[in-house]
Coordinates of C-alpha atoms and ligand atoms in Angstrom, one line a residue:
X1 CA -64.2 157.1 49.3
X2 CA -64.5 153.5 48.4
X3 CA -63.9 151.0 51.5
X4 CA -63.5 146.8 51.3
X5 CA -63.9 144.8 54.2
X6 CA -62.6 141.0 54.2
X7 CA -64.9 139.2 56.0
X8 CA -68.3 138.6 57.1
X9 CA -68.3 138.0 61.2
X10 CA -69.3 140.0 63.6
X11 CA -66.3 142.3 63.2
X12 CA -66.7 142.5 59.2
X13 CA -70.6 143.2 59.7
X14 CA -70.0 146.2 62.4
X15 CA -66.8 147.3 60.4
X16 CA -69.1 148.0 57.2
X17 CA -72.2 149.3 59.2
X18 CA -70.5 151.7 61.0
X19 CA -67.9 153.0 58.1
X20 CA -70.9 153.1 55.8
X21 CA -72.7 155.1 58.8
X22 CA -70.2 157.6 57.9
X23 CA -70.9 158.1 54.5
X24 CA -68.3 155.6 52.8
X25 CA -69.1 153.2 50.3
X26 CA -68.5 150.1 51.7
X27 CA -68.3 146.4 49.7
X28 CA -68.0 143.8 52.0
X29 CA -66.1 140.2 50.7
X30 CA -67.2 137.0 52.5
X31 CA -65.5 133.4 50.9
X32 CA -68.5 131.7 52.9
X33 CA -72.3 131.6 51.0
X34 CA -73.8 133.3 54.3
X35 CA -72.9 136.0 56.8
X36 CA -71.9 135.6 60.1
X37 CA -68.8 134.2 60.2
X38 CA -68.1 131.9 63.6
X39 CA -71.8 133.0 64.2
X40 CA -73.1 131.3 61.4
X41 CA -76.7 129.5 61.5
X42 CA -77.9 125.9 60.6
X43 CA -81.4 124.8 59.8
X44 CA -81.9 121.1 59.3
X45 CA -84.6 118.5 59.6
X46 CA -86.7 121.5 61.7
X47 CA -83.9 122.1 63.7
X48 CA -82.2 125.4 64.3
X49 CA -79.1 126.0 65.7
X50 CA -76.6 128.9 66.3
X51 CA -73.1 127.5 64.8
X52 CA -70.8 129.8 67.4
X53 CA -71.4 131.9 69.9
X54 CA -74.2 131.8 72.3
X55 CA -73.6 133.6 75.8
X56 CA -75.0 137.2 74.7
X57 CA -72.9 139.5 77.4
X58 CA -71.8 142.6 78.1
X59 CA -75.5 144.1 76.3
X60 CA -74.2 148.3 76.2
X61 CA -71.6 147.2 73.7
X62 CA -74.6 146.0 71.1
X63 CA -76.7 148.7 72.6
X64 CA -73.3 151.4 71.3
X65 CA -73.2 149.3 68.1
X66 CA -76.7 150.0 66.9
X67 CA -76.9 153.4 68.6
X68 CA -73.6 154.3 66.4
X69 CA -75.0 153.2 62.9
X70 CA -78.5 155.0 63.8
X71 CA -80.7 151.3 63.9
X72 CA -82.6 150.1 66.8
X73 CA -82.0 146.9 68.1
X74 CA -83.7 144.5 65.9
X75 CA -84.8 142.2 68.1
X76 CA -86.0 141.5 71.9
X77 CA -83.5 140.8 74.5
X78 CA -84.3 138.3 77.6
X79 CA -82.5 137.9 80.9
X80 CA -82.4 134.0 81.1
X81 CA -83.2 132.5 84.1
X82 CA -81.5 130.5 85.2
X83 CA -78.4 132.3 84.3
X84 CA -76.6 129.1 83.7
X85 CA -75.9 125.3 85.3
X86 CA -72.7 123.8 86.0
X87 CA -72.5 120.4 87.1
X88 CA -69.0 118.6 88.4
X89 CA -68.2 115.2 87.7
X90 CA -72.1 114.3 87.5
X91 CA -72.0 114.2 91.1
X92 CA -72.7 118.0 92.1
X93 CA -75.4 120.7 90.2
X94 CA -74.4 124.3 90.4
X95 CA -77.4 126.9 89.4
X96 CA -76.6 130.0 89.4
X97 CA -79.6 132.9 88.9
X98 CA -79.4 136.6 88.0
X99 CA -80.7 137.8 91.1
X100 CA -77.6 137.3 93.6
X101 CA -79.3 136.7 96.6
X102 CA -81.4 133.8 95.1
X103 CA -78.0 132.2 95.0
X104 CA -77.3 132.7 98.9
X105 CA -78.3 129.1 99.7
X106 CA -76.2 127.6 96.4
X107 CA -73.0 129.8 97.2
X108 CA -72.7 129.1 101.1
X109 CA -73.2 125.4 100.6
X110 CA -69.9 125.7 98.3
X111 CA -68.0 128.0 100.6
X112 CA -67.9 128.9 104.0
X113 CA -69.6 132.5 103.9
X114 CA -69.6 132.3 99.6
X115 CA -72.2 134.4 99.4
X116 CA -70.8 137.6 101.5
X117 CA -67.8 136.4 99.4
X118 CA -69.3 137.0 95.8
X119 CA -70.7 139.7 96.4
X120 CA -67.5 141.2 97.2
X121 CA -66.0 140.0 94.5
X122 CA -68.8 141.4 92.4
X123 CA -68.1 144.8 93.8
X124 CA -64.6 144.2 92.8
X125 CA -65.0 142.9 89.1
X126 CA -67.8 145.9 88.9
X127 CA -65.6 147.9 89.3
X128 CA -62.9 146.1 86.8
X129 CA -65.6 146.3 84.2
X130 CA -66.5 149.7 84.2
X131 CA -63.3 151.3 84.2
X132 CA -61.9 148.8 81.4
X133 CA -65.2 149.8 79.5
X134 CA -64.2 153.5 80.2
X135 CA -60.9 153.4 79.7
X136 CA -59.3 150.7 78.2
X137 CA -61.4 148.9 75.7
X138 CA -62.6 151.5 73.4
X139 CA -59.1 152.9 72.0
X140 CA -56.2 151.7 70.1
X141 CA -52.8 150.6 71.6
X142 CA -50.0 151.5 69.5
X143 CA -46.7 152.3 71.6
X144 CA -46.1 151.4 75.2
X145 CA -46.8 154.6 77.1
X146 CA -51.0 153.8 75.4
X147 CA -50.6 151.5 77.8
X148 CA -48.2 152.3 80.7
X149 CA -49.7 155.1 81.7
X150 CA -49.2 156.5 85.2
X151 CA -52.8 156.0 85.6
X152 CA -53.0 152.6 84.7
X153 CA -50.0 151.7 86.7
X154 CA -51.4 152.7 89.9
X155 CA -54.4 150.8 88.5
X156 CA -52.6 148.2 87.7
X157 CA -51.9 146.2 90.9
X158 CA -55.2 146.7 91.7
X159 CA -56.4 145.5 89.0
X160 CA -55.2 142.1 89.2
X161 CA -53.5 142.8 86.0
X162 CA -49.8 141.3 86.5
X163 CA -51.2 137.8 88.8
X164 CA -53.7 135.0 87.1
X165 CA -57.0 135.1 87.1
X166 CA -56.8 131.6 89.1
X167 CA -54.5 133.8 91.3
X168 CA -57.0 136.7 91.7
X169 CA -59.7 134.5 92.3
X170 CA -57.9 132.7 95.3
X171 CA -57.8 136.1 96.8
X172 CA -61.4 135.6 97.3
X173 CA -62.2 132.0 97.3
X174 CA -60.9 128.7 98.4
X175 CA -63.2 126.0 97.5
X176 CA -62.2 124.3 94.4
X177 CA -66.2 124.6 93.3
X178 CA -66.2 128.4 93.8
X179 CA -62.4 127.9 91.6
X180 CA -64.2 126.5 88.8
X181 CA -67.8 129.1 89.1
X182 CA -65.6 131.5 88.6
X183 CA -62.8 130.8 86.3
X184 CA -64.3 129.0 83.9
X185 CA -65.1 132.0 82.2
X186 CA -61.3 131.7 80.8
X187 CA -62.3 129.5 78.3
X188 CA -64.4 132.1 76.8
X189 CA -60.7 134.1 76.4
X190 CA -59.2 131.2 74.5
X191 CA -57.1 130.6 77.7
X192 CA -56.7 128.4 81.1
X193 CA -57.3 130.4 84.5
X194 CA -53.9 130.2 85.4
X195 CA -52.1 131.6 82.4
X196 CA -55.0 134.4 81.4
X197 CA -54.4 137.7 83.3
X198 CA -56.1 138.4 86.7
X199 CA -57.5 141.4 84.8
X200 CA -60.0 139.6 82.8
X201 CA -61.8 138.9 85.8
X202 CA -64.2 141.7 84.8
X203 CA -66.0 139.2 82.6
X204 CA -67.6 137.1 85.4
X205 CA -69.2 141.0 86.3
X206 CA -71.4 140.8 83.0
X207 CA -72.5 136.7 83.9
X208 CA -72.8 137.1 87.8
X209 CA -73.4 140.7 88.0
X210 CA -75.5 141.8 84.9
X211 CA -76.9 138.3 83.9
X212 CA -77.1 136.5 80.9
X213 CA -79.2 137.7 77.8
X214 CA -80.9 135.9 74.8
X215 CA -81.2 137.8 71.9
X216 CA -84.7 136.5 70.9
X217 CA -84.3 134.4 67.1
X218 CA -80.7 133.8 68.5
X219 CA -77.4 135.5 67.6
X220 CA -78.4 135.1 63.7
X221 CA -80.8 137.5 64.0
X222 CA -78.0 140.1 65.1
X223 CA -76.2 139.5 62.0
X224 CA -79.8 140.4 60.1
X225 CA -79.5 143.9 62.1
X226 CA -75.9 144.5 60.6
X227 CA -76.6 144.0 56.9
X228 CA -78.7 146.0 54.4
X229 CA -76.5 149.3 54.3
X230 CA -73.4 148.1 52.2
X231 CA -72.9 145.8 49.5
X232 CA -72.3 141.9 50.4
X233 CA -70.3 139.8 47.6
X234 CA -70.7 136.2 49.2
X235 CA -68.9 133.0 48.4
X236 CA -65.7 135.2 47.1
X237 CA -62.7 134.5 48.8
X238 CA -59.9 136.8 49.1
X239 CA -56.8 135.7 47.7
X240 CA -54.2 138.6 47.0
X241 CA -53.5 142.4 47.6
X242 CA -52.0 144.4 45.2
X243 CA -50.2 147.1 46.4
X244 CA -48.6 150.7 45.1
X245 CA -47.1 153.9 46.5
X246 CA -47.4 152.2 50.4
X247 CA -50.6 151.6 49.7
X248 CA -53.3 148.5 48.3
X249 CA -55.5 149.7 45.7
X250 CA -57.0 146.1 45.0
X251 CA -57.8 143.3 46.3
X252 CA -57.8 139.8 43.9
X253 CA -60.5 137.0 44.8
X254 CA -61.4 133.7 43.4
X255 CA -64.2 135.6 40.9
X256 CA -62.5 138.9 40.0
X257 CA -61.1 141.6 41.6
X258 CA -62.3 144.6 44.1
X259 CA -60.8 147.9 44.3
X260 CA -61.0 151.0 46.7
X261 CA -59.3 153.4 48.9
X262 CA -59.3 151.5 52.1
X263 CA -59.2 147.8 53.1
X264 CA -60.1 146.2 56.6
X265 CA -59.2 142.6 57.1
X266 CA -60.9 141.0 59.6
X267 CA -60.6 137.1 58.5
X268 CA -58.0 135.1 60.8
X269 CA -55.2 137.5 60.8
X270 CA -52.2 135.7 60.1
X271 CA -53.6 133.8 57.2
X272 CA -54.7 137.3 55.9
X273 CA -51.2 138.8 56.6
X274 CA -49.3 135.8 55.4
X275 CA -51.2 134.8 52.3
X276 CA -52.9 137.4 50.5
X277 CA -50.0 140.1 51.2
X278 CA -47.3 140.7 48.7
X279 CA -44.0 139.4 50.4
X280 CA -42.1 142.7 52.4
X281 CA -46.3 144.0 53.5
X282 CA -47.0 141.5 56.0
X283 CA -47.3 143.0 59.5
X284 CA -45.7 139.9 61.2
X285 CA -43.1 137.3 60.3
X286 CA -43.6 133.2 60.5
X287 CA -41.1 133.2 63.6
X288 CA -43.8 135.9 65.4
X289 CA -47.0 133.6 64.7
X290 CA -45.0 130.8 65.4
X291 CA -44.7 132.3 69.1
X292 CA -48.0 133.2 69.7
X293 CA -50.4 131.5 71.9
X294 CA -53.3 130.4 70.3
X295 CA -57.0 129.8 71.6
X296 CA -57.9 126.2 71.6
X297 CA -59.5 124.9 68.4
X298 CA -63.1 123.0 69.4
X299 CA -65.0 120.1 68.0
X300 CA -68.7 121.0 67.9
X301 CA -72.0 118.6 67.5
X302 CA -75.4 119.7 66.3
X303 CA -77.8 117.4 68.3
X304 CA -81.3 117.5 67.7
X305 CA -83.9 115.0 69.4
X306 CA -87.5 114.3 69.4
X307 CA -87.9 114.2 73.3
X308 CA -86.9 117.4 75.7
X309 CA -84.1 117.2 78.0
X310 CA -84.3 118.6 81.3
X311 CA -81.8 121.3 81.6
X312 CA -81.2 124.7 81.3
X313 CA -80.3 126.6 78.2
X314 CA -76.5 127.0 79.1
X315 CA -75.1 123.5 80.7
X316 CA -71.0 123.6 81.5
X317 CA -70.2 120.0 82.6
X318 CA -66.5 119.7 84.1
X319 CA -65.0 116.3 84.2
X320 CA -62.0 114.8 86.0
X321 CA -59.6 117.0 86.5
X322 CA -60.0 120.2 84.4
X323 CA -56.1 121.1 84.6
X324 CA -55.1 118.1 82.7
X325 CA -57.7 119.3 79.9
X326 CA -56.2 122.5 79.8
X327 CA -52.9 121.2 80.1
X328 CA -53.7 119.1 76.9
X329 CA -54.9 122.2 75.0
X330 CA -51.9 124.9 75.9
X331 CA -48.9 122.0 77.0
X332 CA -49.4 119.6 74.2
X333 CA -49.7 116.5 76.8
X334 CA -52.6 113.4 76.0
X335 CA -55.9 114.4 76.5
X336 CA -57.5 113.0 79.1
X337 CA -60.3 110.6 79.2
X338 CA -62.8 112.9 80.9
X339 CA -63.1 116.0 78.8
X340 CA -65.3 119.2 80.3
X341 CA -67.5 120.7 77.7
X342 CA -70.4 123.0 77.0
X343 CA -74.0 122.7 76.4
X344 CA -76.6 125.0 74.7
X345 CA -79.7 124.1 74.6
X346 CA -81.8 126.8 72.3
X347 CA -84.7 125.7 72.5
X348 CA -85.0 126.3 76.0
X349 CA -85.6 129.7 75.6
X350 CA -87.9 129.8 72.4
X351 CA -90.0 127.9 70.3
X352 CA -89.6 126.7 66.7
X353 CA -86.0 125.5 67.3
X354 CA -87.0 122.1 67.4
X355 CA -89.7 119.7 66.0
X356 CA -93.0 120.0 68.3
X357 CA -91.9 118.3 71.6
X358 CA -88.3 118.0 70.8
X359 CA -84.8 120.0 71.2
X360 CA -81.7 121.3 69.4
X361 CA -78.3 120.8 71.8
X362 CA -75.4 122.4 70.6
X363 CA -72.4 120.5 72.1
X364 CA -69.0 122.4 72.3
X365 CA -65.8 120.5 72.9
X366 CA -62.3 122.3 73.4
X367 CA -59.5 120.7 71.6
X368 CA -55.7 122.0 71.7
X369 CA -55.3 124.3 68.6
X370 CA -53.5 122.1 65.8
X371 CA -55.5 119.2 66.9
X372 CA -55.8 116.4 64.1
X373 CA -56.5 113.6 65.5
X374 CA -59.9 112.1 65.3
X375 CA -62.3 114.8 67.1
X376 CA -66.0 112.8 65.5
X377 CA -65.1 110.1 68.0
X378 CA -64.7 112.5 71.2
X379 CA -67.6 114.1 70.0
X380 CA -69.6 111.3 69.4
X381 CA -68.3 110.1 73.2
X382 CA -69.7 113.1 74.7
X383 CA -72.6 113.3 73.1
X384 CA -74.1 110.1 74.2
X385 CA -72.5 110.2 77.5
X386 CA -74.6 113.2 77.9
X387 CA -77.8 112.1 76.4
X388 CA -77.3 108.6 78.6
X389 CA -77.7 110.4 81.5
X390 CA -80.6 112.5 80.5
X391 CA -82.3 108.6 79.5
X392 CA -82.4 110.1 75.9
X393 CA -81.9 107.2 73.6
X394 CA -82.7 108.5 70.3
X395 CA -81.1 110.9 68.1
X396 CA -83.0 112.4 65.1
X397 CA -80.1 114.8 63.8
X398 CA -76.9 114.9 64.5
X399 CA -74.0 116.9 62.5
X400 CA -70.0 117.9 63.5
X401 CA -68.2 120.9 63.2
X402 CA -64.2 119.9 63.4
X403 CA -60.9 121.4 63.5
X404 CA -60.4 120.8 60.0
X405 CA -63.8 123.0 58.8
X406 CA -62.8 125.3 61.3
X407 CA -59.6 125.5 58.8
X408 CA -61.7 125.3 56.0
X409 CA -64.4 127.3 56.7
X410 CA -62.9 130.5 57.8
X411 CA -59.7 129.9 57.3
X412 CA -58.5 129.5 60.6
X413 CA -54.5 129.2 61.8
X414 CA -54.3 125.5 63.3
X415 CA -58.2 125.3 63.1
X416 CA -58.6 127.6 66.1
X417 CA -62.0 128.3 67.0
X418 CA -60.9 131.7 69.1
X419 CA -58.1 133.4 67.6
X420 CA -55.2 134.4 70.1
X421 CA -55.4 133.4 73.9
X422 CA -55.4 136.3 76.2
X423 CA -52.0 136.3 77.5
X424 CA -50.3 138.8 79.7
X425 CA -48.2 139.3 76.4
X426 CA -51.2 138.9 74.5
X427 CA -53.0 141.7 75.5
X428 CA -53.8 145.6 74.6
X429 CA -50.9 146.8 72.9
X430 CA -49.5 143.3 72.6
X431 CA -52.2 142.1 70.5
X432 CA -51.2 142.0 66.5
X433 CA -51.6 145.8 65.8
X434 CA -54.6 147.3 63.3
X435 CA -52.6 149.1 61.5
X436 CA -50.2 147.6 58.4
X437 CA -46.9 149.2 59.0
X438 CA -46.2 149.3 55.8
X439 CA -49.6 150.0 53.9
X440 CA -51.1 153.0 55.1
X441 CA -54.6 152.1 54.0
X442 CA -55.1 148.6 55.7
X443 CA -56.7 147.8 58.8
X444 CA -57.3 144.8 60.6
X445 CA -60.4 144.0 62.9
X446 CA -61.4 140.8 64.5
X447 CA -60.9 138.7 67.6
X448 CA -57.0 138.4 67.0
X449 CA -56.4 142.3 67.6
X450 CA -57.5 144.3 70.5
X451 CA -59.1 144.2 72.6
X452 CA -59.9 140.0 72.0
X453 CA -62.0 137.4 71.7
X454 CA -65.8 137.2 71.9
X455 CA -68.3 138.5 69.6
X456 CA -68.8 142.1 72.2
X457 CA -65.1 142.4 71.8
X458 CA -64.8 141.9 68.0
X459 CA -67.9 144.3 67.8
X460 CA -65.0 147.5 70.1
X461 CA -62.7 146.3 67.5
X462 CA -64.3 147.6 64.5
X463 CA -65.7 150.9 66.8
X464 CA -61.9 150.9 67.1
X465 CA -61.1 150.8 63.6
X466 CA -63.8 153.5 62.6
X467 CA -62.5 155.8 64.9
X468 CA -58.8 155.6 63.4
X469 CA -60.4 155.9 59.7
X470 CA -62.8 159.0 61.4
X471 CA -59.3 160.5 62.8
X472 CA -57.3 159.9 59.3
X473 CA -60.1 161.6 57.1
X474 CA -59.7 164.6 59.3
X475 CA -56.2 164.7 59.0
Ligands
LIG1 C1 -68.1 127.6 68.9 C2 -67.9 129.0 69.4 C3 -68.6 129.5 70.5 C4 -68.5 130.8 70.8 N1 -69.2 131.3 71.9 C5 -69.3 132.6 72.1 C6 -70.2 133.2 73.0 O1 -71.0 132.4 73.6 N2 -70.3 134.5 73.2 C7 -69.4 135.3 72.5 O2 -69.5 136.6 72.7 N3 -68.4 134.8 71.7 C8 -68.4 133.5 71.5 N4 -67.5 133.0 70.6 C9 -66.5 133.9 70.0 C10 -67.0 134.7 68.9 O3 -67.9 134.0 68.1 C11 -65.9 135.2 68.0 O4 -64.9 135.8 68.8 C12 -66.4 136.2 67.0 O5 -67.6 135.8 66.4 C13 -65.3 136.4 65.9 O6 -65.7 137.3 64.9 P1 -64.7 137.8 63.8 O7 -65.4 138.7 62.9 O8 -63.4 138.2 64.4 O9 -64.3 136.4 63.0 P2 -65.1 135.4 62.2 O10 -66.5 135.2 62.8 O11 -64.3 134.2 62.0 O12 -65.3 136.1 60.8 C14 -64.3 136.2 59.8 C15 -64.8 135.9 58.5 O13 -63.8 136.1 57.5 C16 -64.0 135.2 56.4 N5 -62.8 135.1 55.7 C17 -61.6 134.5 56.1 N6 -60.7 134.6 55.1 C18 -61.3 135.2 54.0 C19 -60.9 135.5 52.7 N7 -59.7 135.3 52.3 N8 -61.8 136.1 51.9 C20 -63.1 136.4 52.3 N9 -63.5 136.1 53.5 C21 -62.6 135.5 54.4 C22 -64.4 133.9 57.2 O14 -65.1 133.0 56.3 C23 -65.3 134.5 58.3 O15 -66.7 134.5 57.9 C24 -67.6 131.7 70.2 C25 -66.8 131.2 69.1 C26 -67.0 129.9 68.7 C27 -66.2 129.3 67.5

């Protein structure tokens, strides 16, 4: 049996590893001249930067990927300490560590009794997180009762699935600081804390309760571990299916054409399903993707300087009032003048990521999805606010990412970064399916179908997927 798989991100790279773990040849189709995908790498001037993502959480779900295509993990992991920084309005510093109770000091001086507080909320999301990573993540949803089981029902309510994750939080907290530690995590779902689902709570388990890991040689050096098994074509875009008997048997790209018995797309979905499918094959129709919520699209910066800055490898800086930022990305109003963003600063954590004595920042700006208006400038505003305030004056390298490259690049639907936001009606079975309806021999994989964004999510997806192809070779 002869597999293709569209796409070389995470979910492309563990798609082919693990189908080619079972004996299948797999050819794997990237449009882009190096793997990765949203986790791409750039090396300029003697800086080295990680293009996407950069929180490594959730560590068993890497652990399972490796462990399932037979490799150990190719490189060291390290618990970074501290976990992270958040700093409000430049006016207060929030460090949190992996060891809870060296945060006792830091949480009560936000909350009346916040450390007695966190840790029961801990328990709580622990608890959330093991029994979605039992029971929820690691299977395909494809009719309702996958879902509405009795089981899950009476674990629903407890679960904070049906109220906001700003809602569940309040059920624990009532500072507006401790509101922010702990839902800011929703950007990482593509979504604001008071539309994504109470139930994704469970990822502030991994960064409060487990810590937060550096894969040592950064998140490029994962991609290293998924390649070597299959064949790569690089810099070959997919650009139709052709299709007979219910079924594609090639696939036609910009240099030739691929065939084979099974196909996994796990590019941006709906550019997948709208453009390279013959009209009557696509899963979805415009008037479904033109309902869907997206994740916000992002303006990145690749900063590199010759002096250090004093801050940790993960910096979240909130500005003004983060609702009307959110508001901006999900309800279409003006963005505001104070935007929150992300810093990651690489080079905290290992040498060689910078020129002797210097450091690589990686900047990361959320803009609504669709954005087109003129995201260098915002960048180029953040950027210097931030380096002002560190008294850096001096930039040796600097380099955007915008919306439009986002399009470019990987195709993305209105340039978004994410993929889908994790809606109530956005979530599990309400996720664009992996199965084509109509071809029995194509998948899809990737932070658009269950169970979501992030790269240990993309990386169930295609465990996912193999199991279906596993269960349909059987049958
Ligand atoms: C800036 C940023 C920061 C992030 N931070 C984190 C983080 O800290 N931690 C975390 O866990 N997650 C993070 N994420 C999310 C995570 O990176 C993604 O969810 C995940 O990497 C997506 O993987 P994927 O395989 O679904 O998609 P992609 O990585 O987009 O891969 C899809 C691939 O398909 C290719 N493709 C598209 N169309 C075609 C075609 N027609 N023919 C051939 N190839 C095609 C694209 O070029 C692309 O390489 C971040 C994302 C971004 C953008």
């Amino acid at each position: 049996m002869k597999a293709v798989v569209i796409g070389g991100g995470f979910s492309g790279l563990a798609t082919a590893s693990l189908l080619s773990r079972q004996g299948i040849e797999v050819t794997l189709v990237e449009k882009n001249n190096t793997l990765g995908g949203r986790a791409r790498v750039l090396e300029e001037k003697g800086y080295k930067f990680d293009m996407g993502p950069s929180w490594y959480l959730m560590p068993e779900v890497f652990d399972c990927l490796f462990s399932s295509i037979g490799k150990r993990r190719p490189y060291e992991l390290v618990k970074l300490s501290p976990s992270f920084k958040l700093t409000i309005d430049w006016k207060k510093d929030i460090v949190i560590y992996p060891d809870m109770s060296d945060n006792k000091e830091e949480l009560n001086k936000l909350e009346e009794n916040g450390f007695e507080k966190m840790e029961r909320y801990l328990e709580y999301t622990r608890f959330m997180y093991e029994t979605a990573m039992k029971k929820f993540l690691y299977r395909e949803y494809s009719a309702p009762g996958d879902l509405f089981t009795r089981e899950v029902m009476g674990e629903a309510v407890k679960l904070g699935l049906f109220s906001s994750l700003e809602s569940f939080n309040k059920r624990f907290f009532k500072s507006e600081d401790m509101l922010k530690l702990t839902g800011f995590a929703s950007v990482f779902l593509g979504g604001s804390p008071d539309v994504i689902p109470g139930l994704y709570a469970l990822v502030n388990y991994p960064i409060f309760g487990q810590g937060v890991f550096y894969p040592k040689g950064g998140f490029g050096k994962i991609v290293e571990g998924l390649v070597g098994d299959y064949d790569v074509r690089l810099g070959e875009e997919v650009v139709k299916a052709k299709v007979k008997d219910r079924k594609v048997y090639a696939l036609k790209t910009n240099k030739g054409e691929v065939d084979g018995d099974l196909f996994v797309f796990s590019g941006d979905y709906r550019w997948l399903d709208q453009n390279v499918l013959p009209v009557g094959y696509s899963n979805y129709d415009e008037g479904y993707w033109d309902t869907r919520v997206y994740a916000p699209s992002a303006v990145l910066a690749f900063v590199g300087i010759r002096d250090s800055i004093d801050e940790p490898h993960h910096h979240i800086v909130i500005r003004g009032d983060w609702k009307k930022h959110f508001s901006a990305i999900f309800n279409n109003s003006p963005l505001p003048e104070g935007l929150s963003y992300y810093v990651s600063i690489r080079s905290k954590s290992e040498q060689g990521l910078a020129p002797e004595g210097g450091d690589s920042l990686f900047f990361l700006i959320p803009l609504p999805p669709g954005f087109n208006g003129d995201s260098e400038s915002i960048a180029k505003k953040v950027v210097f606010e931030y380096l002002e305030k560190h008294g850096i004056r001096e930039v040796d390298y600097i380099r955007f990412f915008t919306p439009r490259e986002f399009r470019l690049d990987y195709n993305a639907t209105l340039g978004t970064a994410f993929g889908l936001a994790h809606t109530l009606s956005q979530t599990a079975l309400f996720r664009p399916s992996m199965r084509n309806r109509r071809l029995s021999n194509l998948l899809y994989t990737g932070q658009y179908t269950h169970p979501g964004i992030g790269v240990p999510m993309v990386i169930i997806s295609a465990q996912v997927a193999t199991q279906i192809v596993v269960s349909q070779l059987k049958e």
